[in-house]
Coordinates of C-alpha atoms in Angstrom, one line a residue:
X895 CA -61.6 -47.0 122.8
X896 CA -63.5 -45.9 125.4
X897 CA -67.1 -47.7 126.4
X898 CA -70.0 -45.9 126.6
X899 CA -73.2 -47.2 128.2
X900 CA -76.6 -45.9 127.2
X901 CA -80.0 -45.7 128.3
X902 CA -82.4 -45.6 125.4
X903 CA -85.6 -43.2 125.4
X904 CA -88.2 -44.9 124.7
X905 CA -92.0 -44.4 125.1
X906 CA -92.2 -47.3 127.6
X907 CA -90.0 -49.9 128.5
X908 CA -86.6 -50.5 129.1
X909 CA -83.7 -51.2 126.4
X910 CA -80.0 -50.6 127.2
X911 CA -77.1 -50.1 124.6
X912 CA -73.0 -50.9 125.2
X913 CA -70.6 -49.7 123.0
X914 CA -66.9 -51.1 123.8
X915 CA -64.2 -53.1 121.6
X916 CA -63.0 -56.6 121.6
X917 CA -59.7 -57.9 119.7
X918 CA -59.2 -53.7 118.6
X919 CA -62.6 -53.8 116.8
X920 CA -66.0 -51.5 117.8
X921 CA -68.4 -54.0 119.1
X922 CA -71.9 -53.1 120.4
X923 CA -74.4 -55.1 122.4
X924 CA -78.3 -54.2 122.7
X925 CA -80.6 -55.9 125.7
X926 CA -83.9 -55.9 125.7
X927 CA -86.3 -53.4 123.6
X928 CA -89.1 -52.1 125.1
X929 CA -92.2 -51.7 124.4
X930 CA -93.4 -50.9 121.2
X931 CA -95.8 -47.8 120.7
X932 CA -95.2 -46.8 117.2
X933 CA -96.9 -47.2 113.7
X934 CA -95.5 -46.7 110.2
X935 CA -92.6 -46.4 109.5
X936 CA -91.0 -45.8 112.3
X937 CA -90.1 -47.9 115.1
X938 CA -89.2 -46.3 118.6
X939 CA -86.3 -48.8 119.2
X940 CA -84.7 -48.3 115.7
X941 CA -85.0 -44.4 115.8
X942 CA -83.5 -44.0 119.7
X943 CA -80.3 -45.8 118.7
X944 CA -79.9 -43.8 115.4
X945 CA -80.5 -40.8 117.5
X946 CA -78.0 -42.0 120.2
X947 CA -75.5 -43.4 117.9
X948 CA -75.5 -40.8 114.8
X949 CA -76.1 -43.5 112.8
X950 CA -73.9 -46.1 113.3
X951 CA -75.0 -50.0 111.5
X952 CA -74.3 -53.3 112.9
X953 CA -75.5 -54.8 115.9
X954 CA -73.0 -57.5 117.5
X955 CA -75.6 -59.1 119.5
X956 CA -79.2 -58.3 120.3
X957 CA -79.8 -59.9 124.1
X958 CA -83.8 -60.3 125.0
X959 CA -83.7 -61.1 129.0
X960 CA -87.3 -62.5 129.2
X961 CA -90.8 -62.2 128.1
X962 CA -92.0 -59.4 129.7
X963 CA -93.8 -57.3 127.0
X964 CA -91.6 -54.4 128.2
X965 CA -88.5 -56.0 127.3
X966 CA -89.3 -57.8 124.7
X967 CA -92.1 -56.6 122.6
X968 CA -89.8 -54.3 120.4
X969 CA -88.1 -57.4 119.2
X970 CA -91.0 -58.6 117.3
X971 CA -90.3 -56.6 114.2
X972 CA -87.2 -54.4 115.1
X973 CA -84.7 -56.4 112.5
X974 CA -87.1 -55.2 109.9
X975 CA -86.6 -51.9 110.3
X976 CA -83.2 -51.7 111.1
X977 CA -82.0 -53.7 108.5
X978 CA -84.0 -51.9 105.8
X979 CA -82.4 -48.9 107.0
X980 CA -79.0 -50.5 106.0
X981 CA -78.1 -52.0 109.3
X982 CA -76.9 -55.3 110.6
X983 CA -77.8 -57.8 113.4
X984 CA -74.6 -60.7 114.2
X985 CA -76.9 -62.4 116.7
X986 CA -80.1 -62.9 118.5
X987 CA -79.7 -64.2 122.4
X988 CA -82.7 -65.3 123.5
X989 CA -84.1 -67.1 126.3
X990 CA -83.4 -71.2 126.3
X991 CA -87.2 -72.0 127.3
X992 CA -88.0 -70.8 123.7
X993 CA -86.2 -73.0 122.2
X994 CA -88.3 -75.7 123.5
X995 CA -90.9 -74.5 121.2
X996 CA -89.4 -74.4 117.7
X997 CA -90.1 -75.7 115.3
X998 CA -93.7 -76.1 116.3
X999 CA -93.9 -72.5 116.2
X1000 CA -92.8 -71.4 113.2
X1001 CA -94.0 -74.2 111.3
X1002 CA -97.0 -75.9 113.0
X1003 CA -98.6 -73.4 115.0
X1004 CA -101.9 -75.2 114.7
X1005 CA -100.4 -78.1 116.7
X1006 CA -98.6 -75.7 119.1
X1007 CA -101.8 -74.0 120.0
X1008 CA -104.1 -77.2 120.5
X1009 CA -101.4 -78.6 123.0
X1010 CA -101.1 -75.5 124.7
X1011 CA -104.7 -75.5 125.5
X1012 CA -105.1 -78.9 126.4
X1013 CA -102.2 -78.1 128.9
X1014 CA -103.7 -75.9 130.2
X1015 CA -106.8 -77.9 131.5
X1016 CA -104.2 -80.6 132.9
X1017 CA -102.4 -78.1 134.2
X1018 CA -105.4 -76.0 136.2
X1019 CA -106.9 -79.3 137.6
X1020 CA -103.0 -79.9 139.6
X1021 CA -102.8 -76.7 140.8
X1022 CA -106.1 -77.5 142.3
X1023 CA -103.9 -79.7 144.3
X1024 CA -100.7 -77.5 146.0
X1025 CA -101.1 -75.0 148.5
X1026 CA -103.2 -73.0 148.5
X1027 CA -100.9 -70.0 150.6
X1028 CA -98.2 -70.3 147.1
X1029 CA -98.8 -67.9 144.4
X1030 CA -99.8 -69.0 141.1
X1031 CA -96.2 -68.8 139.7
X1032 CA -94.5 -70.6 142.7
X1033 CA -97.2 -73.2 142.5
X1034 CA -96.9 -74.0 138.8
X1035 CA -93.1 -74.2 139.5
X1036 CA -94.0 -77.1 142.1
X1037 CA -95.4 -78.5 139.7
X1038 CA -92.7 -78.3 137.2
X1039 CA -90.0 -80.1 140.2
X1040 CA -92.5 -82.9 140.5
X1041 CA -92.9 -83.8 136.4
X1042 CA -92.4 -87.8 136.5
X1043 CA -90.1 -87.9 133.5
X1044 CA -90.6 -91.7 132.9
X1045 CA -92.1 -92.6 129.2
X1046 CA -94.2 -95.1 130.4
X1047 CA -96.4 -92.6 131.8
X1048 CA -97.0 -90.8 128.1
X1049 CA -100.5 -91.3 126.7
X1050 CA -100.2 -92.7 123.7
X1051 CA -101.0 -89.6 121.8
X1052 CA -98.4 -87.7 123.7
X1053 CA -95.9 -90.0 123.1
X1054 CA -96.6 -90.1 119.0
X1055 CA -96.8 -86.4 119.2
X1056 CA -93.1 -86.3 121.4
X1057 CA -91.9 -89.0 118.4
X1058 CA -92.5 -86.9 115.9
X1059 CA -91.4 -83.5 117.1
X1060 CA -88.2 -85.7 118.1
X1061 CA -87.7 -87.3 114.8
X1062 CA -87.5 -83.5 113.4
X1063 CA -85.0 -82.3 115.3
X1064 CA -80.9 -82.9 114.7
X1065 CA -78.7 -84.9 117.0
X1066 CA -76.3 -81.9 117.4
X1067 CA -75.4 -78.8 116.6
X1068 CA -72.2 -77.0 115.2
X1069 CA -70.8 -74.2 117.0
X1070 CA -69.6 -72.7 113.6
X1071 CA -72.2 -73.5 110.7
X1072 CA -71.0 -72.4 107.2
X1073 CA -73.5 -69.5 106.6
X1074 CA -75.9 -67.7 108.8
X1075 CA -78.5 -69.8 107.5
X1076 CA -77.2 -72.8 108.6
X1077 CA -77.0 -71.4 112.5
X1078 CA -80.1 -70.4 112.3
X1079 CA -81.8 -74.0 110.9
X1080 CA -79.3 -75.5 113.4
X1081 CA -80.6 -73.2 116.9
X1082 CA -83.9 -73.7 115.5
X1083 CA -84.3 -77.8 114.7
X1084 CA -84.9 -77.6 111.7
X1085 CA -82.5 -77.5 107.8
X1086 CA -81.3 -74.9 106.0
X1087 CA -84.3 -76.0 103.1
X1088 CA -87.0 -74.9 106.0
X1089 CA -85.5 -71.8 106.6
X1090 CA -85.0 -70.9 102.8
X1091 CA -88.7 -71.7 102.2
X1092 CA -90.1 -70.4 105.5
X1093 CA -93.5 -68.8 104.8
X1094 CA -95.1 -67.7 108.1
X1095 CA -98.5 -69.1 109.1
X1096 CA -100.7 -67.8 111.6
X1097 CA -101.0 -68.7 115.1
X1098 CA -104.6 -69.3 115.9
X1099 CA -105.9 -65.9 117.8
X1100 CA -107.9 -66.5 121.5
X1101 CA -111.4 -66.6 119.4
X1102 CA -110.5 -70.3 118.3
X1103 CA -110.1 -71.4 122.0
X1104 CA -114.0 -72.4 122.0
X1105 CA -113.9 -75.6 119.8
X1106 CA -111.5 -77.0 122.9
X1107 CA -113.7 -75.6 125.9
X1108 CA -115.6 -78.8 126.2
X1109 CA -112.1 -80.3 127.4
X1110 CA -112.6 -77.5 129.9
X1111 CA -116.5 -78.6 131.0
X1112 CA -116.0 -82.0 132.5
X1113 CA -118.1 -82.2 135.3
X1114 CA -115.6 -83.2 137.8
X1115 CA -114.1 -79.8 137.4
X1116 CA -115.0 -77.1 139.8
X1117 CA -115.6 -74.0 138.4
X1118 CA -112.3 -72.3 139.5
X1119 CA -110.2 -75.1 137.9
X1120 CA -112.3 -73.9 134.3
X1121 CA -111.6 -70.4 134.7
X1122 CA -108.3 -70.6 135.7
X1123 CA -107.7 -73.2 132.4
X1124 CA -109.0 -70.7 130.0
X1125 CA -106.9 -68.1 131.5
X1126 CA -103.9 -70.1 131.8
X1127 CA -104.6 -70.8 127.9
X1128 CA -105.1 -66.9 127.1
X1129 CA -102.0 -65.9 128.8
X1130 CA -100.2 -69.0 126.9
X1131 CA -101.3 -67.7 123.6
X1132 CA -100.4 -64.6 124.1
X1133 CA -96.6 -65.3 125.2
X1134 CA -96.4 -68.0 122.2
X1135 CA -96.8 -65.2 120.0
X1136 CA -94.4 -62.7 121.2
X1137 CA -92.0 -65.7 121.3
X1138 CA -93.2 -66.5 117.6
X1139 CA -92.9 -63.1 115.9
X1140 CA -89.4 -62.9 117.2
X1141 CA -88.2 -66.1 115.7
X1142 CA -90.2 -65.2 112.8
X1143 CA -88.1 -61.9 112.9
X1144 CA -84.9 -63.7 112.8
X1145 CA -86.0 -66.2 110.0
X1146 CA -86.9 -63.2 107.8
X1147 CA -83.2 -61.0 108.5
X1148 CA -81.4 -64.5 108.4
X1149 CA -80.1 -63.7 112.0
X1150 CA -78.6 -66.7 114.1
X1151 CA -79.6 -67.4 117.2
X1152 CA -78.3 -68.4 120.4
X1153 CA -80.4 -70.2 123.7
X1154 CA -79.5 -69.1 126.8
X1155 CA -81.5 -71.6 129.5
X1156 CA -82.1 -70.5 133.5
X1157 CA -82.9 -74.0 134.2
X1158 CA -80.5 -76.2 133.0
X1159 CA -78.2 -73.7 135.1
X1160 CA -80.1 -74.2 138.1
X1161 CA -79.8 -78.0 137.1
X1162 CA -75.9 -77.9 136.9
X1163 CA -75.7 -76.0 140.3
X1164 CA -75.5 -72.7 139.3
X1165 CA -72.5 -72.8 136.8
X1166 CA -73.1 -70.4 134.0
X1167 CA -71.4 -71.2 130.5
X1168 CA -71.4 -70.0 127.3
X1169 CA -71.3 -66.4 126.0
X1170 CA -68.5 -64.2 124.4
X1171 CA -66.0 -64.6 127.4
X1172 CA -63.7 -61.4 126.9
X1173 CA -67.5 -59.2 125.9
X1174 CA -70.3 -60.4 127.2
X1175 CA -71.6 -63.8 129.1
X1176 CA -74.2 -64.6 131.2
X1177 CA -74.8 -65.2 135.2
X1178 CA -77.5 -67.1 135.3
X1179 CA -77.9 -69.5 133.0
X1180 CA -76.2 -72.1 130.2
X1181 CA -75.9 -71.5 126.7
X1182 CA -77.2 -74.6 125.0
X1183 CA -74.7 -76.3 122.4
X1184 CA -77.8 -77.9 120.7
X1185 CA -81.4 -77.5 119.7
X1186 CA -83.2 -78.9 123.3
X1187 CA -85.0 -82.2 122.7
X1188 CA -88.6 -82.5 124.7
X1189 CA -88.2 -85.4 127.7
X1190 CA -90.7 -87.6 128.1
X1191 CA -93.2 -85.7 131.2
X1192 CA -95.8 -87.0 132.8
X1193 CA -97.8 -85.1 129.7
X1194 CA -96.2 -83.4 127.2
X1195 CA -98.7 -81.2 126.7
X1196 CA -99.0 -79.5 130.2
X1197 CA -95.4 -78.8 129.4
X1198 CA -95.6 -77.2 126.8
X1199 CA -98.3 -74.8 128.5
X1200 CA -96.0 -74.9 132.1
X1201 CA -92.9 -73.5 129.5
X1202 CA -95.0 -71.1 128.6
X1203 CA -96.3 -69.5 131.8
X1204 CA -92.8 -69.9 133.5
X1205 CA -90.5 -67.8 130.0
X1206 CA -92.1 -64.6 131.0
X1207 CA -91.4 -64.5 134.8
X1208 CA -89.1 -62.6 136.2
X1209 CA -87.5 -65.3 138.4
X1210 CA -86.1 -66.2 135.0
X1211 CA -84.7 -63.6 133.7
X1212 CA -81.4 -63.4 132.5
X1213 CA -78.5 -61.5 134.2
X1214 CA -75.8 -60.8 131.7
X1215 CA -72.1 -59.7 133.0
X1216 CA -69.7 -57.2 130.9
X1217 CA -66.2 -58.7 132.6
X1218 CA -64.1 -55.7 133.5
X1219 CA -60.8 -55.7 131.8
X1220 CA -57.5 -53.4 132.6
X1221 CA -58.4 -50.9 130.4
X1222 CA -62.4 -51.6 129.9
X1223 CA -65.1 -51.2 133.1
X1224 CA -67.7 -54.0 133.9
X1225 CA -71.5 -53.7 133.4
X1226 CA -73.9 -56.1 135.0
X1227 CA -77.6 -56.0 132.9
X1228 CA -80.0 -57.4 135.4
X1229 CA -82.9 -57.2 133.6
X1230 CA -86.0 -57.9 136.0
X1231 CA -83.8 -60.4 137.9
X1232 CA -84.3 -60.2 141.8
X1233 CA -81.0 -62.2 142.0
X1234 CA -82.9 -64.8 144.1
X1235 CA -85.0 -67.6 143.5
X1236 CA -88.6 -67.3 144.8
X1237 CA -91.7 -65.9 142.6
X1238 CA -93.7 -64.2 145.7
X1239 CA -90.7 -63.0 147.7
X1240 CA -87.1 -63.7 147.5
X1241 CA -86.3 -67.2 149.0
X1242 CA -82.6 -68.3 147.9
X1243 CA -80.0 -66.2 146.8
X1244 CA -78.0 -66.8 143.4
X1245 CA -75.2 -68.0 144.1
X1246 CA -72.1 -65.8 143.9
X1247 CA -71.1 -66.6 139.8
X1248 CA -67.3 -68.0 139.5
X1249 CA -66.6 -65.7 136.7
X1250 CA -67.9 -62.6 138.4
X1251 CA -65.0 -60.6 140.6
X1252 CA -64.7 -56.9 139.8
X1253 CA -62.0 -55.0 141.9
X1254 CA -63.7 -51.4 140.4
X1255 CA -66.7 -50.4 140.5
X1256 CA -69.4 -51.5 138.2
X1257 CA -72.3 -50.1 136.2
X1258 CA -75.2 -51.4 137.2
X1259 CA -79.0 -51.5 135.3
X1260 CA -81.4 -51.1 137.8
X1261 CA -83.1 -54.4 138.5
X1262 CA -86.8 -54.2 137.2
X1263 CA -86.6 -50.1 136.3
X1264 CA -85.7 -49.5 139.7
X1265 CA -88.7 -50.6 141.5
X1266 CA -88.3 -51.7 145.1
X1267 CA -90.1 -54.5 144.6
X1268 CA -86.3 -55.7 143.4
X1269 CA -84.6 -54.1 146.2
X1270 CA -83.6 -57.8 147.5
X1271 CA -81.3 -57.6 144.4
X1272 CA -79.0 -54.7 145.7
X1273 CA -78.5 -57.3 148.9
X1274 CA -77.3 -59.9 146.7
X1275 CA -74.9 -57.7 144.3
X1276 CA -73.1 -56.3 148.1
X1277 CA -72.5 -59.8 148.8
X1278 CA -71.6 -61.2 145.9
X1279 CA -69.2 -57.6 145.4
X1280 CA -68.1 -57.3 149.2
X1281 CA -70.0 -54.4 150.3
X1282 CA -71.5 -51.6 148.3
X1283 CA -68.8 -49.3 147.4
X1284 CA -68.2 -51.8 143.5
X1285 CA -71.8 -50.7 143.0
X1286 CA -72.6 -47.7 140.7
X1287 CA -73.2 -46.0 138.6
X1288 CA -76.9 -47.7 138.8
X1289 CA -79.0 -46.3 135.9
X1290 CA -82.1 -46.7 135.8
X1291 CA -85.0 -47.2 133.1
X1292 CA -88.5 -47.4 132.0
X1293 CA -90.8 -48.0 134.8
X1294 CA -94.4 -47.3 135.8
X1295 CA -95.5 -43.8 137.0
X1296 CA -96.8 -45.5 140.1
X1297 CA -94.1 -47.1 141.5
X1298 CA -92.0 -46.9 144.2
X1299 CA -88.1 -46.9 144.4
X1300 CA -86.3 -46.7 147.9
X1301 CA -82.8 -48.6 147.0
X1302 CA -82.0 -47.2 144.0
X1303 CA -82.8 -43.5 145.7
X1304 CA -80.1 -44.1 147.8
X1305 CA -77.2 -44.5 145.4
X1306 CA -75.5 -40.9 144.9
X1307 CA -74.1 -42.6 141.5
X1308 CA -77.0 -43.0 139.6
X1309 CA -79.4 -42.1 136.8
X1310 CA -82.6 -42.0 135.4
X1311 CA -83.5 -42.3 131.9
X1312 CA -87.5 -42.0 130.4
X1313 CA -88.6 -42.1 133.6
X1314 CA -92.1 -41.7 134.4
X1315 CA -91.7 -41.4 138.0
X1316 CA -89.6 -38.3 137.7
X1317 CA -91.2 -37.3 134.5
X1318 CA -93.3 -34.4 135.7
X1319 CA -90.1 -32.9 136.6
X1320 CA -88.7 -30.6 134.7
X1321 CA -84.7 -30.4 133.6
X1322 CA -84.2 -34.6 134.2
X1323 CA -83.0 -36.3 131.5
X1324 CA -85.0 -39.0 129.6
X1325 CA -82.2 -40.5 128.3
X1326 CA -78.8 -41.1 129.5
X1327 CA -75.5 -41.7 127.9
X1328 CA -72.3 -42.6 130.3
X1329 CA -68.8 -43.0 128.9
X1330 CA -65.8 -44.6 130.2
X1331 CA -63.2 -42.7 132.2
X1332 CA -59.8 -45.1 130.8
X1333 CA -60.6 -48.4 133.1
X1334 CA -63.3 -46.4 135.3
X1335 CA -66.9 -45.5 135.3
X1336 CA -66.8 -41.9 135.9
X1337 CA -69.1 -40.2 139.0
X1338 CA -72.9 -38.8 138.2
X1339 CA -75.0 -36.7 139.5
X1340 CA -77.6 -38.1 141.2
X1341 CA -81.6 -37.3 140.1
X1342 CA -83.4 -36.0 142.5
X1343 CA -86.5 -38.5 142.7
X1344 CA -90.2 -37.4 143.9
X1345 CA -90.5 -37.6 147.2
X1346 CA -93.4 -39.1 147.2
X1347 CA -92.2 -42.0 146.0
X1348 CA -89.1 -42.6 148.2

């Protein structure tokens, strides 16, 4: 069976589609979903893989590389409708961070979203604190490295709080559970009774944030360190709910889930594990073989808002590897990953993965819809390939009218699907379909780009 590799059109955003075989059996792998502009009925990710696929039903695995409401945003209701249609989903990937905020998401929201905000007071009055020269994200991140992770230091109602999520969460978890349901209680900390009688509550919308804001008004708090809490605890809310409606997504279409954590692989030096190894696995980060269990942090609380400022950056992002086999070519999905630690600007290079070593060329996503502000990433794939000539075709995806791509401009091997920089040009595709060549990625024609933005 040949592979075929395609670029969904979608009204924004960026969502990618492989088609290949494992064991002599179709299997098909979605990441990301765009960004939902739809109403109805319809739902744009749903109806661009009916149209690409001519209908085809079941969904392998479903990969969601980060927060970014341009990746993930069509995830918050897309098993809905594909699944009334008469399709099928084997398995949710998600990010590991999330994990760290079931159950208390789907069944205590209330609790979630008072933590979160009185996080994000604790955690405003320390950034008062690092340098001032670090951006926001690299600063909070400092502050993440210096957590004291000693129990003494818990307040006591931190520490009943930590008890108590603890005490509802299992010692371990089963790689094979005896139903879907099962997977799914076991991924998300909780039985197979919660998820049978899950009914969804509300999480508490930015107009409740008031009751809390006289934690924001002591008088030892400048003014910056106030407005930067209350935004803190906006953008918080707003990335707990994506995260939310997703799991709730997954409750309702009984779809098991598996956590895929950046940093327990920065943690372990940079050894990724887990995955489908003969399909799909990642680069850049460690499946977790059990529902993560809160440590004891200098306050639990700021945690819980740091988890939630850190899911949706791009540092983060997970990089997921197609292995190239003698008859089947390898894809790299890079999602918005720079390939490089560093929030600002690149500082360290990933290092090169152990189970990455292509000897034909690859397809490549375009890091972060092609934007040079991921060129850095091209530098990292040469030397983790050996040069350039492994790299291509590079497709590319989604994107904002206004940006610019240099990098990707210069690969002759490339594509552009629902792309707004090109799409005043007439004759360019806006979606893109590529199909294996045997064991090879065959040669495209390149799109010619606007100058103007070279």
């Amino acid at each position: 069976m040949a592979s075929t590799f395609t670029a969904l059109e979608l009204p924004s955003g960026e969502a990618f589609l492989l088609q290949t075989e494992t064991n002599r059996r179709p299997f098909t792998v979605l990441v990301d979903s765009g960004h939902k502009k739809g109403s109805g009925r319809a739902h744009p990710l749903s109806d661009a893989i009916a149209r690409t696929t001519n209908g085809f039903g079941r969904i392998d695995v479903a990969i969601c590389t980060h927060c970014d409401a341009d990746h993930a945003n069509g995830y918050r209701d897309f098993a809905d409708y594909w699944t009334q249609a008469g399709g099928t989903i084997g398995e949710f990937w998600l990010p590991g961070r999330w994990a760290e905020h079931m159950p208390d998401l789907l069944f205590n929201p209330a609790r979630h979203f008072e933590r979160t905000i009185v996080g994000a007071e604790k955690l405003s009055v320390l950034l008062e604190e690092i340098d001032p020269e670090l951006s926001e994200a690299d600063a909070v991140r400092v502050v993440f490295r210096e957590f004291t992770r000693d129990s003494d230091d818990l307040p006591e109602f931190e520490r009943e709080a930590l008890e108590e999520v603890l005490a509802d969460r299992p010692e371990s978890i089963q790689r094979e559970a005896p139903s879907p349901e099962d997977r799914l209680g076991e991924a998300l900390g909780v039985d197979r009774e919660s998820i049978d009688s899950f009914e969804p509550e509300p999480y508490p919308s930015r107009d409740a944030i008031p009751p809390y804001l006289p934690w924001m008004r002591r008088p030892w708090l400048s003014d910056r360190a106030r407005g930067r809490a209350y935004r803190l605890a906006l953008e918080a809310i707003e990335t707990a709910k994506i995260i939310k409606e997703i799991a709730e997504c997954a409750v309702r279409n009984r779809i098991p889930i598996r956590w895929f954590d950046f940093n327990q692989w920065v943690e372990r030096g940079e050894c990724a594990t887990g995955g489908l190894p003969d399909i799909i696995v990642p680069l850049n980060a460690c499946e977790l073989k059990r529902p993560p269990r809160p440590e004891p942090f200098q306050s639990f609380a700021m945690f819980t808002t740091i988890s939630l400022k850190l899911t949706p950056q791009n540092v983060e992002s997970l990089v997921f590897w197609r292995p190239e086999s003698l008859s089947e070519p390898g894809v790299l999905f890079t999602g918005d990953s720079r390939l490089a630690h560093g929030e600002t600007r690149p500082t360290v290079d990933f290092s090169t993965p152990a189970n990455f070593n292509p000897a034909r060329p690859i397809l490549v996503s375009a890091p972060h819809h092609g934007s040079q502000k991921n060129d850095h990433a091209y530098s990292v794939l040469e030397k983790w390939l050996g040069g350039a000539h492994l790299i291509g075709p590079v497709i590319k995806n989604g994107g904002q009218y206004n940006q610019r791509v240099r990098r990707f401009a210069q690969f002759e091997n490339r594509a552009c699907a629902t792309c707004k920089v090109c799409k005043s040009r007439s004759g360019l595709p806006y979606q893109v379909a590529v199909q294996s060549c045997g064991a090879d990625w065959p040669l495209l024609p390149g799109a010619a780009l606007c100058a103007a933005r070279l």
